[in-house]
Amino acid sequence: MNALTIRDIRDMKGGQKIAAVTAYDHPSALLADGAGMDIVLVGDSLGTVVQGHATTLPVTMEQMIYHTAMVSRAIRRALVVGDMPFMSYQQGTTAALENAGRFLTQGGAAAVKLEGGGTAARERIRALVEAGIPVMGHLGLTPQSVHAMGGYRVQGRQQADAERILDEARALEQAGVFSMILEGIPEKLGKAVTEAVAVPTVGIGAGVHCDGQILVWHDLLGLGEGRHPKFVKPYAHLARTAKRALKAYAADVRQGAFPGPEQTYN
Ligand code: KIV
């Protein structure tokens, strides 16, 4: 099967919904691609779900390139998008171009994603697109602005905020994004944005009307043991399964039941 391009993703607007997931390493990416995902995002969410930080802010460019390269080596069909980490594009267009370019040249990604819809973000997006680097936008709850937002809260509940997000979505489209993530907004606003722009929207906690959906790998597979946000549907409970297997292994080792004759060289 051919690798999907940004044109294929753009053409999915209003048609078959886009199925997307995050992945951070080679074995996960093999599974995601084999399952037929359209987009695999190497998200800076790895800061929380892989590295154990409270926020995504400490994630560095070196770490993102390292993980993106692992993922890209596994992917045959999905579009690989690399997530630009905090302070890799906020400082200016030169830095944004240099860092985004590394996702393509060293990470093997086909596109990058960056958060925000203000004038600075739009200026960076225009410069990247002009340089031939496809960009996915990200509006609504933007985790890199956790402190500015006063925590991880649903955005766009107030009329003025909803209008701002709608305006930003139109502006991102003008700036040249091929698609955009809508995170943590009411379903009604997800629908309004999806109808207002000609590029596909990919929702996470943005309701069913988006052109596609994305979930974080660990949430989708039930790899976390704590409570999960309302918008998450765990399609498996792998943490429970893994714990059962690990306990059975430890018990076998302690009782001398592993290795058995089948696992032993004579
Ligand atoms: O970093 C990430 O995984 C993301 C998704 C939640 C969209 O930005």
JSON list of C-alpha atoms and ligand atoms in Angstrom, two decimals, residues 22 24 41-46 56 83 113 115 138 143 181 183 202 204 214-216, ligand 1:
[
{"chain": "A", "resi": 22, "resn": "THR", "atom": "CA", "xyz": [0.33, 8.98, 18.68]},
{"chain": "A", "resi": 24, "resn": "TYR", "atom": "CA", "xyz": [6.81, 7.16, 20.25]},
{"chain": "A", "resi": 41, "resn": "LEU", "atom": "CA", "xyz": [1.80, 11.72, 15.39]},
{"chain": "A", "resi": 42, "resn": "VAL", "atom": "CA", "xyz": [5.02, 11.64, 17.37]},
{"chain": "A", "resi": 43, "resn": "GLY", "atom": "CA", "xyz": [3.51, 13.86, 20.03]},
{"chain": "A", "resi": 44, "resn": "ASP", "atom": "CA", "xyz": [5.36, 15.85, 22.66]},
{"chain": "A", "resi": 45, "resn": "SER", "atom": "CA", "xyz": [2.85, 14.11, 24.96]},
{"chain": "A", "resi": 46, "resn": "LEU", "atom": "CA", "xyz": [5.76, 11.69, 25.31]},
{"chain": "A", "resi": 56, "resn": "THR", "atom": "CA", "xyz": [5.10, 18.54, 27.97]},
{"chain": "A", "resi": 83, "resn": "ASP", "atom": "CA", "xyz": [5.38, 17.57, 17.07]},
{"chain": "A", "resi": 113, "resn": "LYS", "atom": "CA", "xyz": [2.70, 20.16, 14.05]},
{"chain": "A", "resi": 115, "resn": "GLU", "atom": "CA", "xyz": [0.41, 24.78, 18.68]},
{"chain": "A", "resi": 138, "resn": "HIS", "atom": "CA", "xyz": [-3.30, 22.73, 16.86]},
{"chain": "A", "resi": 143, "resn": "PRO", "atom": "CA", "xyz": [-0.81, 21.83, 26.34]},
{"chain": "A", "resi": 181, "resn": "ILE", "atom": "CA", "xyz": [-5.87, 19.29, 15.63]},
{"chain": "A", "resi": 183, "resn": "GLU", "atom": "CA", "xyz": [-8.25, 19.67, 21.37]},
{"chain": "A", "resi": 202, "resn": "VAL", "atom": "CA", "xyz": [-8.68, 16.03, 13.73]},
{"chain": "A", "resi": 204, "resn": "ILE", "atom": "CA", "xyz": [-9.23, 15.00, 20.61]},
{"chain": "A", "resi": 214, "resn": "ILE", "atom": "CA", "xyz": [-6.68, 11.20, 17.46]},
{"chain": "A", "resi": 215, "resn": "LEU", "atom": "CA", "xyz": [-5.89, 9.56, 20.79]},
{"chain": "A", "resi": 216, "resn": "VAL", "atom": "CA", "xyz": [-2.69, 9.23, 22.78]},
{"chain": "B", "resi": 1, "resn": "KIV", "atom": "O1", "xyz": [1.39, 15.71, 21.87]},
{"chain": "B", "resi": 1, "resn": "KIV", "atom": "C1", "xyz": [0.38, 15.10, 21.50]},
{"chain": "B", "resi": 1, "resn": "KIV", "atom": "O2", "xyz": [0.27, 13.87, 21.63]},
{"chain": "B", "resi": 1, "resn": "KIV", "atom": "C2", "xyz": [-0.68, 15.86, 20.89]},
{"chain": "B", "resi": 1, "resn": "KIV", "atom": "C3", "xyz": [-1.98, 15.16, 20.67]},
{"chain": "B", "resi": 1, "resn": "KIV", "atom": "C4", "xyz": [-2.70, 15.08, 21.96]},
{"chain": "B", "resi": 1, "resn": "KIV", "atom": "C5", "xyz": [-2.79, 15.79, 19.64]},
{"chain": "B", "resi": 1, "resn": "KIV", "atom": "O3", "xyz": [-0.53, 17.01, 20.61]}
]
